[in-house]
Short mmCIF file of C-alpha atoms in Angstrom, two decimals:
data_model
loop_
_atom_site.label_atom_id
_atom_site.label_comp_id
_atom_site.label_asym_id
_atom_site.label_seq_id
_atom_site.Cartn_x
_atom_site.Cartn_y
_atom_site.Cartn_z
CA MET A 1 6.88 13.03 18.51
CA ALA A 2 9.89 14.39 16.67
CA ILE A 3 9.73 18.26 16.32
CA THR A 4 11.55 19.85 13.27
CA LEU A 5 13.14 23.38 13.12
CA ARG A 6 10.24 24.19 10.94
CA ASP A 7 7.77 23.05 13.46
CA ALA A 8 9.48 25.17 16.16
CA ILE A 9 9.35 28.19 14.05
CA ASN A 10 5.98 27.76 13.07
CA ARG A 11 5.05 27.47 16.76
CA LEU A 12 6.96 30.70 17.80
CA LEU A 13 5.13 32.62 15.03
CA GLY A 14 1.77 31.17 16.14
CA ARG A 15 1.42 29.67 12.76
CA GLN A 16 -0.14 25.98 12.06
CA PRO A 17 2.43 23.08 11.96
CA ALA A 18 3.49 22.08 8.49
CA SER A 19 0.59 19.70 7.26
CA ALA A 20 2.65 16.59 6.79
CA THR A 21 3.16 16.68 10.74
CA THR A 22 -0.56 16.91 11.19
CA ALA A 23 -1.22 14.35 8.62
CA LYS A 24 1.08 11.66 10.44
CA GLN A 25 -0.34 12.21 13.67
CA ARG A 26 -3.95 11.99 12.43
CA LEU A 27 -3.01 8.81 10.59
CA GLN A 28 -1.34 7.17 13.51
CA LEU A 29 -4.57 7.81 15.84
CA VAL A 30 -6.91 6.62 13.07
CA LEU A 31 -4.83 3.48 12.41
CA ALA A 32 -4.42 2.40 16.26
CA HIS A 33 -8.28 2.31 16.12
CA ASP A 34 -8.54 0.82 12.79
CA ARG A 35 -6.05 -2.15 13.87
CA SER A 36 -7.46 -2.74 17.18
CA ASP A 37 -11.14 -2.88 15.86
CA LEU A 38 -12.19 -1.43 19.18
CA ASN A 39 -14.94 1.11 18.93
CA PRO A 40 -14.63 4.29 20.83
CA GLU A 41 -17.52 3.50 23.24
CA LEU A 42 -15.66 0.29 24.29
CA LEU A 43 -12.59 2.02 24.77
CA GLN A 44 -13.98 4.60 26.94
CA GLN A 45 -15.50 1.84 29.28
CA MET A 46 -12.24 0.08 29.27
CA ARG A 47 -10.63 3.42 30.28
CA ARG A 48 -13.08 4.11 33.05
CA GLU A 49 -12.78 0.60 34.63
CA ILE A 50 -8.80 0.37 34.37
CA LEU A 51 -8.83 3.91 36.21
CA GLU A 52 -11.37 2.54 38.81
CA VAL A 53 -9.14 -0.64 39.39
CA VAL A 54 -5.98 1.26 39.87
CA SER A 55 -7.54 3.94 42.10
CA ARG A 56 -8.38 1.07 44.59
CA TYR A 57 -4.62 0.64 45.09
CA VAL A 58 -3.34 4.19 44.50
CA GLU A 59 -4.53 7.78 44.39
CA LEU A 60 -4.21 8.86 40.84
CA ASP A 61 -4.00 12.38 39.28
CA LEU A 62 -7.04 12.12 37.02
CA GLU A 63 -6.39 15.38 35.39
CA GLU A 64 -3.19 14.21 33.92
CA GLY A 65 -3.85 10.50 33.39
CA ASP A 66 -4.49 9.08 30.12
CA VAL A 67 -5.29 5.60 28.62
CA SER A 68 -5.02 5.49 24.83
CA LEU A 69 -4.10 3.40 21.91
CA ALA A 70 -0.68 3.76 20.16
CA THR A 71 0.74 1.76 17.28
CA GLU A 72 4.05 0.99 16.03
CA ASP A 73 5.26 -1.55 13.47
CA ARG A 74 1.72 -2.58 13.10
CA VAL A 75 1.54 -3.75 16.78
CA THR A 76 -1.31 -1.89 18.61
CA ALA A 77 -0.63 -1.21 22.48
CA LEU A 78 -2.76 -0.06 25.16
CA VAL A 79 -0.69 2.77 26.62
CA ALA A 80 -1.66 4.07 30.23
CA ASN A 81 0.08 6.90 31.82
CA LEU A 82 -1.12 7.25 35.22
CA PRO A 83 0.58 9.75 37.43
CA ILE A 84 0.29 8.41 41.04
CA LYS A 85 -0.41 10.96 43.81
CA ARG A 86 -0.02 8.75 46.66
CA ALA A 87 -0.40 4.95 47.78
CA ARG A 88 -3.34 3.86 49.51
CA ASP A 89 -3.15 1.55 52.64
CA VAL A 90 -4.63 -1.56 51.01
CA VAL A 91 -4.84 -4.59 53.21
CA LEU A 92 -3.61 -7.71 51.32
CA PRO A 93 -6.03 -10.53 51.34
CA ALA A 94 -4.94 -13.45 53.45
CA ALA A 95 -2.65 -15.78 51.16
CA GLY A 96 -4.73 -18.89 49.97
CA ALA A 97 -8.08 -17.63 51.39
CA MET B 1 7.64 -25.98 -16.30
CA ALA B 2 9.30 -22.96 -14.86
CA ALA B 3 11.49 -23.38 -11.68
CA GLU B 4 8.95 -21.78 -9.62
CA THR B 5 6.26 -19.35 -10.72
CA ARG B 6 5.88 -16.19 -8.65
CA TYR B 7 2.24 -15.01 -8.08
CA ILE B 8 2.34 -11.35 -7.16
CA LEU B 9 -0.74 -9.28 -6.15
CA ILE B 10 -0.72 -5.58 -6.97
CA CYS B 11 -3.27 -4.06 -4.65
CA SER B 12 -4.01 -0.73 -2.78
CA GLY B 13 -7.20 -0.81 -1.04
CA LYS B 14 -8.23 2.83 -2.33
CA GLY B 15 -8.86 3.36 -6.05
CA GLY B 16 -7.00 5.56 -8.10
CA VAL B 17 -3.67 5.44 -6.74
CA GLY B 18 -1.81 3.65 -9.71
CA LYS B 19 -2.24 -0.02 -9.33
CA THR B 20 -3.24 -0.75 -12.90
CA THR B 21 -0.46 1.58 -14.14
CA LEU B 22 1.98 -0.14 -12.04
CA THR B 23 0.91 -3.61 -13.28
CA ALA B 24 0.91 -2.67 -16.91
CA ASN B 25 4.49 -1.25 -16.60
CA LEU B 26 5.91 -3.76 -14.34
CA GLY B 27 4.62 -6.36 -16.84
CA ILE B 28 6.23 -4.75 -19.69
CA ALA B 29 9.47 -4.08 -17.91
CA LEU B 30 9.59 -7.80 -16.72
CA ALA B 31 9.10 -9.10 -20.13
CA LYS B 32 11.82 -6.90 -21.47
CA GLN B 33 14.12 -8.64 -19.10
CA GLY B 34 13.28 -11.98 -20.59
CA VAL B 35 10.77 -12.78 -17.84
CA ARG B 36 7.94 -14.76 -19.29
CA THR B 37 5.14 -12.69 -17.63
CA ALA B 38 1.27 -12.92 -17.57
CA VAL B 39 -0.84 -10.11 -16.23
CA LEU B 40 -4.19 -11.13 -14.78
CA ASP B 41 -6.85 -8.36 -14.45
CA ALA B 42 -8.78 -9.62 -11.51
CA ASP B 43 -10.89 -6.39 -11.76
CA PHE B 44 -13.48 -7.88 -14.10
CA GLY B 45 -16.30 -5.44 -13.11
CA LEU B 46 -14.25 -2.51 -14.20
CA ARG B 47 -11.41 -3.56 -16.19
CA ASN B 48 -8.86 -1.32 -17.47
CA LEU B 49 -5.55 -3.15 -17.85
CA ASP B 50 -6.30 -3.98 -21.30
CA LEU B 51 -6.70 -0.31 -22.04
CA LEU B 52 -3.42 0.60 -20.43
CA LEU B 53 -1.64 -1.96 -22.40
CA GLY B 54 -3.29 -0.99 -25.78
CA LEU B 55 -4.81 -4.59 -26.01
CA GLU B 56 -8.63 -3.61 -25.81
CA ASN B 57 -9.41 -4.51 -29.17
CA ARG B 58 -7.92 -7.99 -28.92
CA ILE B 59 -9.84 -9.48 -26.15
CA ILE B 60 -12.05 -12.47 -27.36
CA TYR B 61 -12.15 -14.83 -24.45
CA THR B 62 -11.53 -14.47 -20.62
CA ALA B 63 -10.57 -16.78 -17.73
CA GLN B 64 -14.28 -17.63 -17.33
CA GLU B 65 -14.42 -19.28 -20.82
CA VAL B 66 -11.15 -21.02 -20.02
CA LEU B 67 -12.82 -22.50 -16.85
CA ALA B 68 -16.05 -23.35 -18.63
CA GLU B 69 -13.66 -25.13 -21.15
CA SER B 70 -15.45 -23.32 -24.03
CA CYS B 71 -11.90 -22.29 -25.03
CA ARG B 72 -8.17 -23.25 -24.38
CA LEU B 73 -6.09 -21.05 -22.07
CA GLU B 74 -3.70 -20.14 -25.25
CA GLN B 75 -6.68 -18.72 -26.99
CA ALA B 76 -7.80 -16.48 -23.98
CA LEU B 77 -4.11 -15.12 -23.53
CA VAL B 78 -3.64 -11.82 -25.52
CA LYS B 79 0.03 -11.56 -26.37
CA HIS B 80 1.39 -8.37 -26.45
CA LYS B 81 2.89 -7.62 -30.13
CA GLN B 82 6.09 -5.65 -29.34
CA GLN B 83 6.76 -7.56 -25.97
CA PRO B 84 5.75 -11.39 -26.80
CA ASN B 85 7.02 -12.42 -23.40
CA LEU B 86 3.92 -10.75 -21.83
CA ALA B 87 0.32 -11.83 -22.09
CA LEU B 88 -2.97 -10.47 -20.74
CA LEU B 89 -5.69 -12.67 -19.29
CA PRO B 90 -8.83 -10.85 -18.15
CA ALA B 91 -10.42 -12.71 -15.35
CA GLY B 92 -13.89 -12.24 -16.33
CA ASN B 93 -16.44 -10.48 -18.67
CA PRO B 94 -18.13 -7.54 -17.09
CA ARG B 95 -21.42 -8.90 -18.38
CA MET B 96 -21.05 -12.00 -16.41
CA LEU B 97 -20.65 -10.75 -12.80
CA GLU B 98 -20.56 -12.67 -9.74
CA TRP B 99 -19.40 -15.76 -11.40
CA LEU B 100 -15.69 -16.42 -10.31
CA THR B 101 -14.96 -17.80 -7.01
CA PRO B 102 -11.56 -17.71 -5.04
CA ASP B 103 -11.18 -21.34 -6.21
CA ASP B 104 -11.64 -20.33 -9.58
CA MET B 105 -8.93 -17.78 -9.48
CA LYS B 106 -6.66 -20.42 -7.62
CA LYS B 107 -7.31 -22.73 -10.70
CA ILE B 108 -6.50 -20.03 -13.33
CA ALA B 109 -3.36 -19.11 -11.57
CA LEU B 110 -2.23 -22.71 -11.71
CA MET B 111 -2.83 -22.94 -15.16
CA LEU B 112 -0.80 -19.94 -15.95
CA GLY B 113 1.90 -21.29 -13.79
CA ASP B 114 2.68 -23.83 -16.56
CA HIS B 115 3.46 -21.17 -19.04
CA PHE B 116 5.04 -18.19 -17.10
CA ASP B 117 7.70 -17.34 -14.57
CA VAL B 118 5.82 -14.48 -12.95
CA VAL B 119 2.14 -13.79 -13.03
CA LEU B 120 0.84 -10.36 -11.89
CA ILE B 121 -2.47 -10.09 -10.55
CA ASP B 122 -4.30 -6.68 -10.88
CA CYS B 123 -6.39 -6.32 -7.87
CA PRO B 124 -9.69 -4.45 -7.75
CA ALA B 125 -10.19 -1.64 -5.43
CA GLY B 126 -11.92 -2.27 -2.18
CA ILE B 127 -11.66 -5.28 0.29
CA GLU B 128 -14.86 -7.20 -0.79
CA ASP B 129 -15.39 -10.36 -3.12
CA GLY B 130 -13.10 -8.94 -5.92
CA PHE B 131 -10.23 -8.50 -3.54
CA LYS B 132 -10.71 -11.92 -1.93
CA ASN B 133 -10.76 -13.53 -5.50
CA ALA B 134 -7.60 -11.81 -6.37
CA VAL B 135 -5.79 -12.77 -3.16
CA ALA B 136 -6.68 -16.47 -3.54
CA ALA B 137 -4.48 -16.56 -6.68
CA ALA B 138 -1.59 -14.67 -5.04
CA ARG B 139 1.53 -15.82 -2.95
CA GLU B 140 3.26 -12.44 -2.57
CA ALA B 141 2.07 -8.96 -2.72
CA ILE B 142 2.97 -5.30 -3.77
CA VAL B 143 0.92 -2.95 -1.95
CA ILE B 144 1.00 0.60 -3.79
CA THR B 145 -0.11 3.87 -2.24
CA THR B 146 0.23 7.68 -2.33
CA PRO B 147 1.52 9.88 0.49
CA GLU B 148 -2.07 10.86 1.36
CA VAL B 149 -3.72 10.11 4.43
CA SER B 150 -6.85 8.39 2.79
CA ALA B 151 -4.62 6.00 0.62
CA VAL B 152 -2.26 5.05 3.66
CA ARG B 153 -5.16 4.33 5.65
CA ASP B 154 -6.64 1.87 3.02
CA ALA B 155 -3.18 0.29 2.46
CA ASP B 156 -3.01 -0.52 6.06
CA ARG B 157 -6.29 -2.22 6.12
CA VAL B 158 -5.12 -4.12 3.11
CA ILE B 159 -1.95 -5.13 4.63
CA GLY B 160 -3.58 -6.41 7.66
CA LEU B 161 -5.86 -8.73 5.50
CA LEU B 162 -2.78 -9.87 3.39
CA ASN B 163 -0.96 -10.68 6.69
CA SER B 164 -4.03 -12.73 7.93
CA GLU B 165 -4.07 -14.60 4.51
CA GLY B 166 -0.36 -15.59 5.18
CA ILE B 167 0.50 -13.40 1.79
CA LYS B 168 4.40 -12.87 1.95
CA PRO B 169 6.57 -11.00 1.18
CA ILE B 170 4.63 -7.66 1.00
CA GLN B 171 6.38 -4.84 -0.26
CA LEU B 172 5.51 -1.29 -0.79
CA VAL B 173 5.56 1.08 -3.62
CA LEU B 174 5.28 4.69 -2.97
CA ASN B 175 3.46 6.42 -5.90
CA ARG B 176 2.96 9.85 -6.91
CA VAL B 177 5.54 11.63 -4.65
CA ARG B 178 5.99 15.26 -5.19
CA PRO B 179 9.62 16.07 -4.05
CA LYS B 180 9.00 19.69 -3.46
CA MET B 181 5.90 19.33 -1.39
CA MET B 182 7.82 16.69 0.68
CA ALA B 183 10.76 18.96 1.09
CA ASN B 184 8.50 21.57 2.47
CA GLN B 185 6.61 19.10 4.73
CA GLU B 186 3.24 19.56 3.25
CA MET B 187 3.31 15.93 2.14
CA LEU B 188 3.99 12.80 4.20
CA ALA B 189 7.71 11.87 4.10
CA VAL B 190 8.83 8.51 2.63
CA SER B 191 9.98 7.45 6.13
CA ASP B 192 6.52 8.53 7.67
CA VAL B 193 4.77 6.00 5.27
CA THR B 194 7.26 3.33 5.54
CA ASP B 195 7.19 3.57 9.31
CA ILE B 196 3.51 3.55 9.70
CA LEU B 197 2.78 0.69 7.18
CA ALA B 198 5.86 -1.16 8.59
CA LEU B 199 6.83 -2.52 4.98
CA PRO B 200 10.08 -2.60 3.19
CA LEU B 201 10.08 -0.01 0.10
CA LEU B 202 10.26 -1.55 -3.14
CA GLY B 203 9.97 1.54 -5.29
CA LEU B 204 9.21 5.23 -5.42
CA VAL B 205 7.79 6.79 -8.18
CA VAL B 206 7.44 10.49 -8.49
CA GLU B 207 4.67 12.33 -9.86
CA ASP B 208 5.09 12.48 -13.78
CA GLU B 209 2.89 13.90 -16.34
CA GLN B 210 4.20 11.34 -18.88
CA VAL B 211 2.22 8.59 -17.09
CA ILE B 212 -1.07 10.38 -18.52
CA VAL B 213 0.55 10.55 -21.99
CA SER B 214 1.41 7.01 -22.00
CA THR B 215 -2.12 5.99 -20.79
CA ASN B 216 -3.59 7.98 -23.49
CA ARG B 217 -1.65 6.20 -26.10
CA GLY B 218 -1.99 2.51 -24.63
CA GLU B 219 1.80 2.29 -24.33
CA PRO B 220 3.16 1.79 -21.00
CA LEU B 221 6.23 4.14 -20.23
CA THR B 222 8.67 1.26 -19.92
CA LEU B 223 7.59 -0.06 -23.29
CA ASN B 224 9.66 2.29 -25.54
CA GLY B 225 12.75 2.80 -23.17
CA ALA B 226 11.44 6.30 -22.07
CA SER B 227 13.72 7.94 -19.79
CA SER B 228 11.10 9.89 -17.76
CA PRO B 229 11.40 9.64 -14.10
CA ALA B 230 8.31 7.33 -13.64
CA ALA B 231 9.62 4.98 -16.45
CA GLN B 232 13.05 4.68 -14.57
CA ALA B 233 11.06 4.09 -11.28
CA TYR B 234 9.02 1.25 -12.76
CA ASN B 235 12.21 -0.22 -14.29
CA ASN B 236 13.96 -0.28 -11.15
CA VAL B 237 10.93 -1.84 -9.34
CA ALA B 238 10.99 -4.79 -11.76
CA LYS B 239 14.93 -5.15 -11.32
CA ARG B 240 14.50 -5.12 -7.67
CA LEU B 241 11.67 -7.60 -7.92
CA GLN B 242 14.28 -9.84 -9.79
CA GLY B 243 16.65 -9.54 -7.02
CA GLU B 244 18.96 -6.70 -8.25
CA GLU B 245 20.05 -4.24 -5.66
CA ILE B 246 19.34 -0.77 -6.70
CA PRO B 247 19.48 1.95 -3.85
CA ILE B 248 16.18 4.09 -3.63
CA VAL B 249 16.87 7.80 -3.86
CA ASP B 250 14.42 9.94 -1.86
CA PRO B 251 13.98 12.86 -4.10
CA SER B 252 12.95 15.21 -1.46
CA GLN B 253 16.53 14.70 0.01
CA GLU B 254 18.37 15.28 -3.44
CA PRO B 255 20.70 18.32 -3.38
CA GLN B 256 18.92 21.13 -5.52
CA GLY B 257 20.74 24.28 -4.53
CA LEU B 258 20.38 26.68 -1.71
CA ARG B 259 16.71 26.37 -1.22
CA ALA B 260 16.86 22.68 -0.89
CA LYS B 261 19.82 23.03 1.68
CA LEU B 262 17.52 25.62 3.71
CA SER B 263 14.65 23.22 3.47
CA ARG B 264 16.63 20.33 4.92
CA LEU B 265 17.82 22.52 7.63
CA MET B 266 14.25 23.48 8.39
CA ASN B 267 13.26 19.84 8.41
CA LYS B 268 15.93 18.65 10.79
CA LYS B 269 14.65 17.14 13.96
CA ILE B 270 15.78 19.26 16.81
CA PHE B 271 13.80 17.67 19.63
#
């Protein structure tokens, strides 16, 4: 997200950012949801399951982690940002088993 | 018969953003360029295109009577007196709701194709049956929106539907721009809207009181060679539609003295 000089000054003075910045952020979020047609509950469930699966292999920093929708050029993407604390010792299943 | 008639839908999703005003002004501007233009009012529940063109007292028949073969197409077309290259066809009578189908609209559009180079279809607000009817008659589209969150959101929805109907090209007109508010970052920037909607910009119309004056009179701004900012913008949209290359100037970026310079400095991206 680009930050303008105006935003920086506003932030320093503890003022609200210019409303155009807020408008753009709110729009991007709402459109990511509109376009994907996913309801928030399903998204929540998907988020939980993704974390569950990934956690089987690595230990995640759940405080920092985030799974959300982002949209650019009319393409919606599921973006997962999952900081890894450490790998787990996972035994690979025998090949061809 | 014309080389290839263009069927252009003018739509927005949200109401009140300037669809009908654009249709009327674009229709006149194209007609003045010598393009044989038909404007089809697909909003037959609440039609207004006749009013903006000053043709409200001259409508006798609509597309419905033409389809029912109770009159000929020529009888239903309302020719503009000052711009005989332009004709209006209302799709339907407000008293005969739920009569037209997408197939009817296709038939009417094809009939118009025999007589006109361009057919502009004024789409009703919303994404329900009226919208589907209007889309059925179109091949390409102009989406009009204002730099407001609700209008942009609805425009996005409409663009999704147009994409799935295979309508292309889809171009964007940004209406009711307030350069000062934009310069102060209290209005979505032109690039914000084009980035979010991912459409090429066909035109940019600044907020202009003359639009209301012209509406009061039933004389679109493009009719009498008015030089107001909106009139110029509509004329430029018409020229660009015809393939002329006219650069689009972002009014919030135009030099306006020290204040504007300061404002541009403030808007510079520093991170």
